[in-house]
Amino acid sequence: MTTIDRKSDSEIGRIIEVRLEGLTLRVTDVQRSIEFYGNKLGFTVEINKAPQFAMIRVGRPTGGTIGLLVHDSSDPLGSNSATARQRAGIHVELTTDHLDALYEQLKGRGVEFFEPPHEEPWERSMRFYDPDGYTIEFAEGRRGHRGVT
C-alpha cells in the first residue's frame, strides 16, 4: 500500500522566492537592436557577441536582462515565422518612478511612441515598438499599483 505525504495548507501556501532575471527576444539584426536598447533607451550592453547574440542590462547592476538572439532561419520553430502582429503582442514591461521625464528623454533620442503617457484604470503607462516590432511598455511605479513604488 502506498501512502501519500500530504502537506498542510500552510506548508502548501509557502512559496520559495523566485526572481525574473531576464528574457530573450529573437531579432533580425543584433547590432541594430544593440543600438536601440543601448543608445536610444540607455541600457547597458553586458555582452556583445554580434551578429549572433547580445545581453542588455536593464536598470542598475542587479537589474534584469534582455537577451537579443538572432533569428535562425534554419530552425523551423524559430521566430522568423512570427508575424508583425504576433511580435507586437509580445511586450516587455518595465517601470520607472518618473514616466513623464523618461518620455521626454526618450522622445529626444528619437523613440517614436504609439501611446504617450496616459492613464489606465490600473496604472499610468506609455508604449512604443522596438526595431523588430516588439512592444516596449513603461509604467509608473510598480505594475498595477497606481504609481506606488
mmCIF file of N, CA and C in Angstrom:
data_model
loop_
_atom_site.group_PDB
_atom_site.id
_atom_site.type_symbol
_atom_site.label_atom_id
_atom_site.label_comp_id
_atom_site.label_asym_id
_atom_site.label_seq_id
_atom_site.Cartn_x
_atom_site.Cartn_y
_atom_site.Cartn_z
ATOM 1 N N MET A 1 0.843 -1.166 0.000
ATOM 2 C CA MET A 1 0.000 0.000 0.000
ATOM 3 C C MET A 1 0.899 1.244 0.000
ATOM 4 N N THR A 2 0.584 2.183 -0.857
ATOM 5 C CA THR A 2 1.340 3.422 -0.957
ATOM 6 C C THR A 2 0.616 4.518 -0.211
ATOM 7 N N THR A 3 1.355 5.254 0.585
ATOM 8 C CA THR A 3 0.762 6.384 1.274
ATOM 9 C C THR A 3 1.344 7.665 0.692
ATOM 10 N N ILE A 4 0.539 8.671 0.661
ATOM 11 C CA ILE A 4 0.958 9.966 0.148
ATOM 12 C C ILE A 4 1.147 10.895 1.330
ATOM 13 N N ASP A 5 2.304 11.547 1.366
ATOM 14 C CA ASP A 5 2.587 12.511 2.421
ATOM 15 C C ASP A 5 1.960 13.836 2.023
ATOM 16 N N ARG A 6 0.804 14.111 2.549
ATOM 17 C CA ARG A 6 0.113 15.359 2.210
ATOM 18 C C ARG A 6 0.609 16.474 3.107
ATOM 19 N N LYS A 7 0.853 17.608 2.512
ATOM 20 C CA LYS A 7 1.317 18.769 3.266
ATOM 21 C C LYS A 7 0.110 19.565 3.733
ATOM 22 N N SER A 8 0.275 20.227 4.843
ATOM 23 C CA SER A 8 -0.805 21.062 5.347
ATOM 24 C C SER A 8 -0.982 22.274 4.446
ATOM 25 N N ASP A 9 -2.131 22.922 4.550
ATOM 26 C CA ASP A 9 -2.401 24.115 3.751
ATOM 27 C C ASP A 9 -1.359 25.196 3.981
ATOM 28 N N SER A 10 -0.884 25.329 5.226
ATOM 29 C CA SER A 10 0.103 26.373 5.494
ATOM 30 C C SER A 10 1.436 26.055 4.814
ATOM 31 N N GLU A 11 1.790 24.785 4.701
ATOM 32 C CA GLU A 11 3.024 24.409 4.014
ATOM 33 C C GLU A 11 2.893 24.611 2.504
ATOM 34 N N ILE A 12 1.731 24.301 1.975
ATOM 35 C CA ILE A 12 1.497 24.477 0.547
ATOM 36 C C ILE A 12 1.504 25.954 0.188
ATOM 37 N N GLY A 13 1.009 26.793 1.084
ATOM 38 C CA GLY A 13 0.921 28.226 0.815
ATOM 39 C C GLY A 13 2.266 28.936 0.768
ATOM 40 N N ARG A 14 3.288 28.355 1.364
ATOM 41 C CA ARG A 14 4.601 28.987 1.345
ATOM 42 C C ARG A 14 5.246 28.774 -0.011
ATOM 43 N N ILE A 15 5.726 29.845 -0.583
ATOM 44 C CA ILE A 15 6.364 29.764 -1.889
ATOM 45 C C ILE A 15 7.809 30.214 -1.746
ATOM 46 N N ILE A 16 8.696 29.455 -2.324
ATOM 47 C CA ILE A 16 10.100 29.834 -2.329
ATOM 48 C C ILE A 16 10.247 31.035 -3.245
ATOM 49 N N GLU A 17 10.987 32.035 -2.795
ATOM 50 C CA GLU A 17 11.162 33.262 -3.576
ATOM 51 C C GLU A 17 11.867 32.971 -4.899
ATOM 52 N N VAL A 18 11.345 33.537 -5.965
ATOM 53 C CA VAL A 18 11.970 33.448 -7.286
ATOM 54 C C VAL A 18 12.083 34.844 -7.866
ATOM 55 N N ARG A 19 12.976 35.019 -8.795
ATOM 56 C CA ARG A 19 13.172 36.308 -9.453
ATOM 57 C C ARG A 19 13.174 36.099 -10.954
ATOM 58 N N LEU A 20 12.659 37.058 -11.671
ATOM 59 C CA LEU A 20 12.778 37.049 -13.116
ATOM 60 C C LEU A 20 14.073 37.762 -13.452
ATOM 61 N N GLU A 21 15.029 37.060 -13.967
ATOM 62 C CA GLU A 21 16.331 37.641 -14.287
ATOM 63 C C GLU A 21 16.339 38.263 -15.674
ATOM 64 N N GLY A 22 15.517 37.749 -16.577
ATOM 65 C CA GLY A 22 15.521 38.314 -17.909
ATOM 66 C C GLY A 22 14.660 37.525 -18.863
ATOM 67 N N LEU A 23 14.728 37.948 -20.097
ATOM 68 C CA LEU A 23 14.019 37.285 -21.180
ATOM 69 C C LEU A 23 14.864 37.453 -22.434
ATOM 70 N N THR A 24 14.592 36.627 -23.427
ATOM 71 C CA THR A 24 15.334 36.700 -24.685
ATOM 72 C C THR A 24 14.355 36.916 -25.825
ATOM 73 N N LEU A 25 14.714 37.847 -26.696
ATOM 74 C CA LEU A 25 13.920 38.143 -27.882
ATOM 75 C C LEU A 25 14.686 37.718 -29.124
ATOM 76 N N ARG A 26 14.009 37.106 -30.075
ATOM 77 C CA ARG A 26 14.614 36.813 -31.375
ATOM 78 C C ARG A 26 14.548 38.082 -32.202
ATOM 79 N N VAL A 27 15.685 38.487 -32.757
ATOM 80 C CA VAL A 27 15.755 39.732 -33.515
ATOM 81 C C VAL A 27 16.368 39.487 -34.893
ATOM 82 N N THR A 28 16.061 40.366 -35.813
ATOM 83 C CA THR A 28 16.585 40.258 -37.174
ATOM 84 C C THR A 28 18.047 40.666 -37.242
ATOM 85 N N ASP A 29 18.416 41.722 -36.514
ATOM 86 C CA ASP A 29 19.758 42.279 -36.585
ATOM 87 C C ASP A 29 20.202 42.644 -35.162
ATOM 88 N N VAL A 30 21.094 41.854 -34.602
ATOM 89 C CA VAL A 30 21.529 42.058 -33.218
ATOM 90 C C VAL A 30 22.169 43.436 -33.052
ATOM 91 N N GLN A 31 23.004 43.865 -33.995
ATOM 92 C CA GLN A 31 23.671 45.160 -33.866
ATOM 93 C C GLN A 31 22.656 46.307 -33.859
ATOM 94 N N ARG A 32 21.647 46.215 -34.718
ATOM 95 C CA ARG A 32 20.594 47.240 -34.745
ATOM 96 C C ARG A 32 19.868 47.288 -33.403
ATOM 97 N N SER A 33 19.607 46.127 -32.820
ATOM 98 C CA SER A 33 18.935 46.072 -31.521
ATOM 99 C C SER A 33 19.827 46.598 -30.403
ATOM 100 N N ILE A 34 21.137 46.349 -30.494
ATOM 101 C CA ILE A 34 22.073 46.912 -29.521
ATOM 102 C C ILE A 34 22.011 48.434 -29.575
ATOM 103 N N GLU A 35 22.004 48.986 -30.771
ATOM 104 C CA GLU A 35 21.924 50.445 -30.929
ATOM 105 C C GLU A 35 20.643 50.983 -30.282
ATOM 106 N N PHE A 36 19.544 50.292 -30.505
ATOM 107 C CA PHE A 36 18.263 50.740 -29.968
ATOM 108 C C PHE A 36 18.235 50.654 -28.444
ATOM 109 N N TYR A 37 18.500 49.465 -27.908
ATOM 110 C CA TYR A 37 18.401 49.270 -26.453
ATOM 111 C C TYR A 37 19.538 49.984 -25.712
ATOM 112 N N GLY A 38 20.718 50.024 -26.308
ATOM 113 C CA GLY A 38 21.854 50.669 -25.665
ATOM 114 C C GLY A 38 21.839 52.174 -25.822
ATOM 115 N N ASN A 39 21.798 52.657 -27.055
ATOM 116 C CA ASN A 39 21.895 54.101 -27.303
ATOM 117 C C ASN A 39 20.582 54.844 -27.094
ATOM 118 N N LYS A 40 19.503 54.353 -27.683
ATOM 119 C CA LYS A 40 18.227 55.086 -27.557
ATOM 120 C C LYS A 40 17.617 54.951 -26.173
ATOM 121 N N LEU A 41 17.613 53.726 -25.632
ATOM 122 C CA LEU A 41 16.979 53.529 -24.328
ATOM 123 C C LEU A 41 17.954 53.725 -23.169
ATOM 124 N N GLY A 42 19.252 53.698 -23.447
ATOM 125 C CA GLY A 42 20.240 53.955 -22.413
ATOM 126 C C GLY A 42 20.560 52.773 -21.520
ATOM 127 N N PHE A 43 20.220 51.555 -21.944
ATOM 128 C CA PHE A 43 20.534 50.378 -21.150
ATOM 129 C C PHE A 43 21.989 49.969 -21.392
ATOM 130 N N THR A 44 22.533 49.156 -20.501
ATOM 131 C CA THR A 44 23.929 48.744 -20.568
ATOM 132 C C THR A 44 24.078 47.475 -21.395
ATOM 133 N N VAL A 45 25.019 47.490 -22.318
ATOM 134 C CA VAL A 45 25.329 46.291 -23.096
ATOM 135 C C VAL A 45 26.315 45.461 -22.273
ATOM 136 N N GLU A 46 25.847 44.354 -21.718
ATOM 137 C CA GLU A 46 26.684 43.493 -20.873
ATOM 138 C C GLU A 46 27.539 42.549 -21.713
ATOM 139 N N ILE A 47 26.929 41.969 -22.745
ATOM 140 C CA ILE A 47 27.620 41.025 -23.623
ATOM 141 C C ILE A 47 27.303 41.424 -25.059
ATOM 142 N N ASN A 48 28.333 41.544 -25.867
ATOM 143 C CA ASN A 48 28.144 41.858 -27.286
ATOM 144 C C ASN A 48 28.855 40.795 -28.101
ATOM 145 N N LYS A 49 28.090 39.829 -28.577
ATOM 146 C CA LYS A 49 28.600 38.780 -29.444
ATOM 147 C C LYS A 49 27.902 38.870 -30.800
ATOM 148 N N ALA A 50 27.647 40.134 -31.220
ATOM 149 C CA ALA A 50 27.016 40.353 -32.522
ATOM 150 C C ALA A 50 27.901 39.726 -33.593
ATOM 151 N N PRO A 51 27.334 39.144 -34.596
ATOM 152 C CA PRO A 51 25.945 39.275 -35.013
ATOM 153 C C PRO A 51 24.998 38.217 -34.448
ATOM 154 N N GLN A 52 25.474 37.357 -33.529
ATOM 155 C CA GLN A 52 24.634 36.263 -33.044
ATOM 156 C C GLN A 52 23.819 36.584 -31.794
ATOM 157 N N PHE A 53 24.428 37.290 -30.836
ATOM 158 C CA PHE A 53 23.788 37.438 -29.530
ATOM 159 C C PHE A 53 24.299 38.682 -28.817
ATOM 160 N N ALA A 54 23.463 39.246 -27.982
ATOM 161 C CA ALA A 54 23.869 40.312 -27.058
ATOM 162 C C ALA A 54 22.990 40.199 -25.818
ATOM 163 N N MET A 55 23.508 40.714 -24.706
ATOM 164 C CA MET A 55 22.726 40.766 -23.475
ATOM 165 C C MET A 55 22.743 42.207 -22.980
ATOM 166 N N ILE A 56 21.550 42.727 -22.771
ATOM 167 C CA ILE A 56 21.351 44.100 -22.333
ATOM 168 C C ILE A 56 20.909 44.084 -20.873
ATOM 169 N N ARG A 57 21.543 44.894 -20.032
ATOM 170 C CA ARG A 57 21.156 45.003 -18.619
ATOM 171 C C ARG A 57 20.204 46.184 -18.469
ATOM 172 N N VAL A 58 19.064 45.945 -17.866
ATOM 173 C CA VAL A 58 18.052 46.973 -17.648
ATOM 174 C C VAL A 58 18.195 47.484 -16.222
ATOM 175 N N GLY A 59 18.379 48.775 -16.080
ATOM 176 C CA GLY A 59 18.475 49.354 -14.745
ATOM 177 C C GLY A 59 19.841 49.174 -14.126
ATOM 178 N N ARG A 60 19.854 49.104 -12.838
ATOM 179 C CA ARG A 60 21.090 49.015 -12.063
ATOM 180 C C ARG A 60 21.795 47.680 -12.306
ATOM 181 N N PRO A 61 23.000 47.522 -11.744
ATOM 182 C CA PRO A 61 23.741 46.268 -11.939
ATOM 183 C C PRO A 61 22.991 45.012 -11.521
ATOM 184 N N THR A 62 22.029 45.151 -10.619
ATOM 185 C CA THR A 62 21.252 43.978 -10.199
ATOM 186 C C THR A 62 19.957 43.842 -10.987
ATOM 187 N N GLY A 63 19.740 44.716 -11.974
ATOM 188 C CA GLY A 63 18.528 44.646 -12.788
ATOM 189 C C GLY A 63 18.538 43.429 -13.695
ATOM 190 N N GLY A 64 17.410 43.146 -14.278
ATOM 191 C CA GLY A 64 17.278 42.010 -15.177
ATOM 192 C C GLY A 64 17.915 42.271 -16.534
ATOM 193 N N THR A 65 17.835 41.282 -17.402
ATOM 194 C CA THR A 65 18.458 41.397 -18.712
ATOM 195 C C THR A 65 17.469 41.114 -19.832
ATOM 196 N N ILE A 66 17.798 41.646 -20.996
ATOM 197 C CA ILE A 66 17.099 41.306 -22.230
ATOM 198 C C ILE A 66 18.149 40.693 -23.141
ATOM 199 N N GLY A 67 17.963 39.444 -23.489
ATOM 200 C CA GLY A 67 18.836 38.780 -24.441
ATOM 201 C C GLY A 67 18.353 39.089 -25.849
ATOM 202 N N LEU A 68 19.277 39.300 -26.755
ATOM 203 C CA LEU A 68 18.961 39.567 -28.159
ATOM 204 C C LEU A 68 19.607 38.467 -28.981
ATOM 205 N N LEU A 69 18.809 37.561 -29.490
ATOM 206 C CA LEU A 69 19.297 36.384 -30.209
ATOM 207 C C LEU A 69 18.847 36.469 -31.656
ATOM 208 N N VAL A 70 19.807 36.358 -32.578
ATOM 209 C CA VAL A 70 19.488 36.498 -33.989
ATOM 210 C C VAL A 70 18.533 35.383 -34.433
ATOM 211 N N HIS A 71 17.655 35.709 -35.380
ATOM 212 C CA HIS A 71 16.775 34.702 -35.978
ATOM 213 C C HIS A 71 17.621 33.596 -36.575
ATOM 214 N N ASP A 72 17.191 32.376 -36.424
ATOM 215 C CA ASP A 72 17.860 31.246 -37.060
ATOM 216 C C ASP A 72 16.915 30.717 -38.130
ATOM 217 N N SER A 73 17.165 31.109 -39.373
ATOM 218 C CA SER A 73 16.241 30.731 -40.456
ATOM 219 C C SER A 73 16.242 29.234 -40.717
ATOM 220 N N SER A 74 17.246 28.510 -40.209
ATOM 221 C CA SER A 74 17.263 27.059 -40.403
ATOM 222 C C SER A 74 16.418 26.334 -39.346
ATOM 223 N N ASP A 75 15.989 27.054 -38.328
ATOM 224 C CA ASP A 75 15.179 26.469 -37.267
ATOM 225 C C ASP A 75 13.709 26.600 -37.629
ATOM 226 N N PRO A 76 13.022 25.478 -37.934
ATOM 227 C CA PRO A 76 11.613 25.574 -38.336
ATOM 228 C C PRO A 76 10.706 26.120 -37.234
ATOM 229 N N LEU A 77 11.166 26.079 -35.979
ATOM 230 C CA LEU A 77 10.373 26.612 -34.876
ATOM 231 C C LEU A 77 10.821 28.014 -34.487
ATOM 232 N N GLY A 78 11.775 28.568 -35.192
ATOM 233 C CA GLY A 78 12.288 29.901 -34.891
ATOM 234 C C GLY A 78 11.237 30.967 -35.121
ATOM 235 N N SER A 79 11.500 32.174 -34.612
ATOM 236 C CA SER A 79 10.506 33.236 -34.670
ATOM 237 C C SER A 79 10.451 33.942 -36.017
ATOM 238 N N ASN A 80 11.260 33.487 -36.997
ATOM 239 C CA ASN A 80 11.154 34.078 -38.323
ATOM 240 C C ASN A 80 9.741 33.951 -38.868
ATOM 241 N N SER A 81 9.037 32.918 -38.423
ATOM 242 C CA SER A 81 7.681 32.709 -38.899
ATOM 243 C C SER A 81 6.662 33.566 -38.153
ATOM 244 N N ALA A 82 7.086 34.259 -37.104
ATOM 245 C CA ALA A 82 6.159 35.113 -36.359
ATOM 246 C C ALA A 82 5.781 36.319 -37.215
ATOM 247 N N THR A 83 4.524 36.650 -37.197
ATOM 248 C CA THR A 83 4.060 37.808 -37.949
ATOM 249 C C THR A 83 4.324 39.083 -37.152
ATOM 250 N N ALA A 84 4.254 40.212 -37.826
ATOM 251 C CA ALA A 84 4.423 41.502 -37.152
ATOM 252 C C ALA A 84 3.385 41.646 -36.040
ATOM 253 N N ARG A 85 2.186 41.198 -36.284
ATOM 254 C CA ARG A 85 1.128 41.292 -35.267
ATOM 255 C C ARG A 85 1.450 40.435 -34.045
ATOM 256 N N GLN A 86 2.003 39.229 -34.285
ATOM 257 C CA GLN A 86 2.382 38.371 -33.165
ATOM 258 C C GLN A 86 3.515 39.002 -32.357
ATOM 259 N N ARG A 87 4.511 39.579 -33.030
ATOM 260 C CA ARG A 87 5.614 40.230 -32.309
ATOM 261 C C ARG A 87 5.101 41.423 -31.512
ATOM 262 N N ALA A 88 4.177 42.183 -32.067
ATOM 263 C CA ALA A 88 3.627 43.343 -31.349
ATOM 264 C C ALA A 88 2.867 42.906 -30.097
ATOM 265 N N GLY A 89 2.322 41.701 -30.126
ATOM 266 C CA GLY A 89 1.594 41.181 -28.972
ATOM 267 C C GLY A 89 2.507 40.746 -27.837
ATOM 268 N N ILE A 90 3.767 40.555 -28.133
ATOM 269 C CA ILE A 90 4.756 40.228 -27.106
ATOM 270 C C ILE A 90 5.318 41.547 -26.630
ATOM 271 N N HIS A 91 5.195 41.821 -25.350
ATOM 272 C CA HIS A 91 5.738 43.099 -24.911
ATOM 273 C C HIS A 91 6.534 42.977 -23.620
ATOM 274 N N VAL A 92 7.533 43.832 -23.571
ATOM 275 C CA VAL A 92 8.435 43.908 -22.438
ATOM 276 C C VAL A 92 7.875 44.984 -21.517
ATOM 277 N N GLU A 93 7.623 44.633 -20.272
ATOM 278 C CA GLU A 93 7.013 45.557 -19.320
ATOM 279 C C GLU A 93 8.076 46.046 -18.338
ATOM 280 N N LEU A 94 8.303 47.345 -18.339
ATOM 281 C CA LEU A 94 9.306 47.976 -17.486
ATOM 282 C C LEU A 94 8.638 49.064 -16.650
ATOM 283 N N THR A 95 9.310 49.501 -15.589
ATOM 284 C CA THR A 95 8.742 50.552 -14.751
ATOM 285 C C THR A 95 9.767 51.649 -14.485
ATOM 286 N N THR A 96 9.252 52.801 -14.123
ATOM 287 C CA THR A 96 10.057 53.946 -13.725
ATOM 288 C C THR A 96 9.252 54.749 -12.715
ATOM 289 N N ASP A 97 9.931 55.525 -11.906
ATOM 290 C CA ASP A 97 9.234 56.417 -10.986
ATOM 291 C C ASP A 97 8.998 57.785 -11.612
ATOM 292 N N HIS A 98 9.505 58.004 -12.828
ATOM 293 C CA HIS A 98 9.442 59.321 -13.480
ATOM 294 C C HIS A 98 9.032 59.160 -14.942
ATOM 295 N N LEU A 99 7.796 58.743 -15.163
ATOM 296 C CA LEU A 99 7.315 58.414 -16.501
ATOM 297 C C LEU A 99 7.393 59.600 -17.464
ATOM 298 N N ASP A 100 6.923 60.756 -17.060
ATOM 299 C CA ASP A 100 6.898 61.903 -17.973
ATOM 300 C C ASP A 100 8.306 62.378 -18.330
ATOM 301 N N ALA A 101 9.210 62.385 -17.374
ATOM 302 C CA ALA A 101 10.597 62.776 -17.652
ATOM 303 C C ALA A 101 11.255 61.766 -18.584
ATOM 304 N N LEU A 102 10.997 60.475 -18.374
ATOM 305 C CA LEU A 102 11.546 59.446 -19.255
ATOM 306 C C LEU A 102 10.978 59.595 -20.666
ATOM 307 N N TYR A 103 9.698 59.882 -20.756
ATOM 308 C CA TYR A 103 9.066 60.102 -22.059
ATOM 309 C C TYR A 103 9.795 61.210 -22.820
ATOM 310 N N GLU A 104 10.037 62.329 -22.176
ATOM 311 C CA GLU A 104 10.718 63.453 -22.834
ATOM 312 C C GLU A 104 12.142 63.070 -23.237
ATOM 313 N N GLN A 105 12.830 62.357 -22.367
ATOM 314 C CA GLN A 105 14.198 61.932 -22.666
ATOM 315 C C GLN A 105 14.234 60.986 -23.872
ATOM 316 N N LEU A 106 13.364 59.981 -23.878
ATOM 317 C CA LEU A 106 13.350 59.016 -24.977
ATOM 318 C C LEU A 106 12.878 59.645 -26.278
ATOM 319 N N LYS A 107 11.892 60.524 -26.188
ATOM 320 C CA LYS A 107 11.417 61.237 -27.376
ATOM 321 C C LYS A 107 12.561 62.066 -27.973
ATOM 322 N N GLY A 108 13.372 62.679 -27.123
ATOM 323 C CA GLY A 108 14.524 63.446 -27.570
ATOM 324 C C GLY A 108 15.591 62.593 -28.237
ATOM 325 N N ARG A 109 15.605 61.309 -27.928
ATOM 326 C CA ARG A 109 16.558 60.377 -28.552
ATOM 327 C C ARG A 109 15.985 59.713 -29.794
ATOM 328 N N GLY A 110 14.784 60.124 -30.188
ATOM 329 C CA GLY A 110 14.199 59.602 -31.417
ATOM 330 C C GLY A 110 13.265 58.425 -31.267
ATOM 331 N N VAL A 111 12.898 58.057 -30.045
ATOM 332 C CA VAL A 111 11.936 56.971 -29.857
ATOM 333 C C VAL A 111 10.558 57.478 -30.271
ATOM 334 N N GLU A 112 9.874 56.708 -31.108
ATOM 335 C CA GLU A 112 8.539 57.076 -31.586
ATOM 336 C C GLU A 112 7.490 56.267 -30.831
ATOM 337 N N PHE A 113 6.666 56.960 -30.078
ATOM 338 C CA PHE A 113 5.651 56.324 -29.240
ATOM 339 C C PHE A 113 4.343 56.175 -29.998
ATOM 340 N N PHE A 114 3.696 55.022 -29.855
ATOM 341 C CA PHE A 114 2.338 54.904 -30.376
ATOM 342 C C PHE A 114 1.330 55.167 -29.269
ATOM 343 N N GLU A 115 1.784 55.170 -28.011
ATOM 344 C CA GLU A 115 0.967 55.594 -26.876
ATOM 345 C C GLU A 115 1.837 56.423 -25.946
ATOM 346 N N PRO A 116 1.688 57.743 -25.961
ATOM 347 C CA PRO A 116 2.441 58.561 -25.000
ATOM 348 C C PRO A 116 1.896 58.301 -23.588
ATOM 349 N N PRO A 117 2.498 58.894 -22.568
ATOM 350 C CA PRO A 117 1.993 58.661 -21.205
ATOM 351 C C PRO A 117 0.491 58.934 -21.108
ATOM 352 N N HIS A 118 -0.199 57.980 -20.536
ATOM 353 C CA HIS A 118 -1.659 58.096 -20.387
ATOM 354 C C HIS A 118 -2.104 57.271 -19.181
ATOM 355 N N GLU A 119 -3.300 57.564 -18.735
ATOM 356 C CA GLU A 119 -3.880 56.872 -17.576
ATOM 357 C C GLU A 119 -4.675 55.648 -18.018
ATOM 358 N N GLU A 120 -4.462 54.565 -17.309
ATOM 359 C CA GLU A 120 -5.290 53.367 -17.410
ATOM 360 C C GLU A 120 -5.937 53.206 -16.028
ATOM 361 N N PRO A 121 -6.981 52.412 -15.910
ATOM 362 C CA PRO A 121 -7.586 52.228 -14.583
ATOM 363 C C PRO A 121 -6.608 51.647 -13.560
ATOM 364 N N TRP A 122 -5.615 50.901 -14.004
ATOM 365 C CA TRP A 122 -4.696 50.228 -13.094
ATOM 366 C C TRP A 122 -3.319 50.879 -13.005
ATOM 367 N N GLU A 123 -2.968 51.778 -13.962
ATOM 368 C CA GLU A 123 -1.648 52.401 -13.937
ATOM 369 C C GLU A 123 -1.540 53.501 -14.987
ATOM 370 N N ARG A 124 -0.475 54.273 -14.885
ATOM 371 C CA ARG A 124 -0.106 55.264 -15.897
ATOM 372 C C ARG A 124 1.026 54.643 -16.706
ATOM 373 N N SER A 125 0.928 54.666 -18.046
ATOM 374 C CA SER A 125 1.925 53.974 -18.857
ATOM 375 C C SER A 125 2.100 54.621 -20.224
ATOM 376 N N MET A 126 3.123 54.147 -20.954
ATOM 377 C CA MET A 126 3.399 54.573 -22.326
ATOM 378 C C MET A 126 3.984 53.383 -23.077
ATOM 379 N N ARG A 127 3.825 53.381 -24.431
ATOM 380 C CA ARG A 127 4.291 52.236 -25.211
ATOM 381 C C ARG A 127 4.869 52.671 -26.553
ATOM 382 N N PHE A 128 5.832 51.852 -27.025
ATOM 383 C CA PHE A 128 6.449 52.045 -28.341
ATOM 384 C C PHE A 128 6.961 50.694 -28.821
ATOM 385 N N TYR A 129 7.376 50.629 -30.089
ATOM 386 C CA TYR A 129 7.904 49.390 -30.657
ATOM 387 C C TYR A 129 9.426 49.431 -30.734
ATOM 388 N N ASP A 130 10.055 48.277 -30.557
ATOM 389 C CA ASP A 130 11.488 48.174 -30.812
ATOM 390 C C ASP A 130 11.676 47.920 -32.309
ATOM 391 N N PRO A 131 12.906 47.821 -32.808
ATOM 392 C CA PRO A 131 13.118 47.667 -34.249
ATOM 393 C C PRO A 131 12.493 46.418 -34.865
ATOM 394 N N ASP A 132 12.235 45.378 -34.057
ATOM 395 C CA ASP A 132 11.625 44.159 -34.582
ATOM 396 C C ASP A 132 10.118 44.105 -34.368
ATOM 397 N N GLY A 133 9.552 45.178 -33.826
ATOM 398 C CA GLY A 133 8.107 45.234 -33.640
ATOM 399 C C GLY A 133 7.612 44.719 -32.310
ATOM 400 N N TYR A 134 8.513 44.382 -31.371
ATOM 401 C CA TYR A 134 8.082 44.019 -30.028
ATOM 402 C C TYR A 134 7.641 45.288 -29.306
ATOM 403 N N THR A 135 6.606 45.187 -28.509
ATOM 404 C CA THR A 135 6.112 46.333 -27.760
ATOM 405 C C THR A 135 6.923 46.509 -26.486
ATOM 406 N N ILE A 136 7.382 47.727 -26.259
ATOM 407 C CA ILE A 136 8.064 48.079 -25.023
ATOM 408 C C ILE A 136 7.124 49.000 -24.263
ATOM 409 N N GLU A 137 6.822 48.636 -23.030
ATOM 410 C CA GLU A 137 5.875 49.408 -22.227
ATOM 411 C C GLU A 137 6.545 49.829 -20.917
ATOM 412 N N PHE A 138 6.421 51.099 -20.598
ATOM 413 C CA PHE A 138 6.867 51.611 -19.310
ATOM 414 C C PHE A 138 5.642 52.028 -18.521
ATOM 415 N N ALA A 139 5.608 51.638 -17.251
ATOM 416 C CA ALA A 139 4.561 52.071 -16.337
ATOM 417 C C ALA A 139 5.213 52.851 -15.209
ATOM 418 N N GLU A 140 4.427 53.692 -14.556
ATOM 419 C CA GLU A 140 4.948 54.481 -13.445
ATOM 420 C C GLU A 140 4.731 53.730 -12.141
ATOM 421 N N GLY A 141 5.796 53.595 -11.344
ATOM 422 C CA GLY A 141 5.712 52.852 -10.092
ATOM 423 C C GLY A 141 5.687 51.362 -10.374
ATOM 424 N N ARG A 142 5.247 50.590 -9.409
ATOM 425 C CA ARG A 142 5.149 49.145 -9.588
ATOM 426 C C ARG A 142 3.932 48.823 -10.436
ATOM 427 N N ARG A 143 4.043 47.814 -11.278
ATOM 428 C CA ARG A 143 2.956 47.425 -12.164
ATOM 429 C C ARG A 143 1.676 47.179 -11.378
ATOM 430 N N GLY A 144 0.604 47.821 -11.816
ATOM 431 C CA GLY A 144 -0.702 47.599 -11.225
ATOM 432 C C GLY A 144 -0.911 48.217 -9.857
ATOM 433 N N HIS A 145 -0.006 49.081 -9.398
ATOM 434 C CA HIS A 145 -0.123 49.664 -8.058
ATOM 435 C C HIS A 145 -0.326 51.181 -8.105
ATOM 436 N N ARG A 146 -0.809 51.694 -9.223
ATOM 437 C CA ARG A 146 -1.125 53.121 -9.378
ATOM 438 C C ARG A 146 -0.016 54.041 -8.914
ATOM 439 N N GLY A 147 1.199 53.804 -9.399
ATOM 440 C CA GLY A 147 2.293 54.721 -9.141
ATOM 441 C C GLY A 147 3.030 54.517 -7.837
ATOM 442 N N VAL A 148 2.614 53.546 -7.029
ATOM 443 C CA VAL A 148 3.291 53.290 -5.760
ATOM 444 C C VAL A 148 4.509 52.417 -6.034
ATOM 445 N N THR A 149 5.661 52.850 -5.543
ATOM 446 C CA THR A 149 6.880 52.065 -5.775
ATOM 447 C C THR A 149 7.131 51.059 -4.681
#
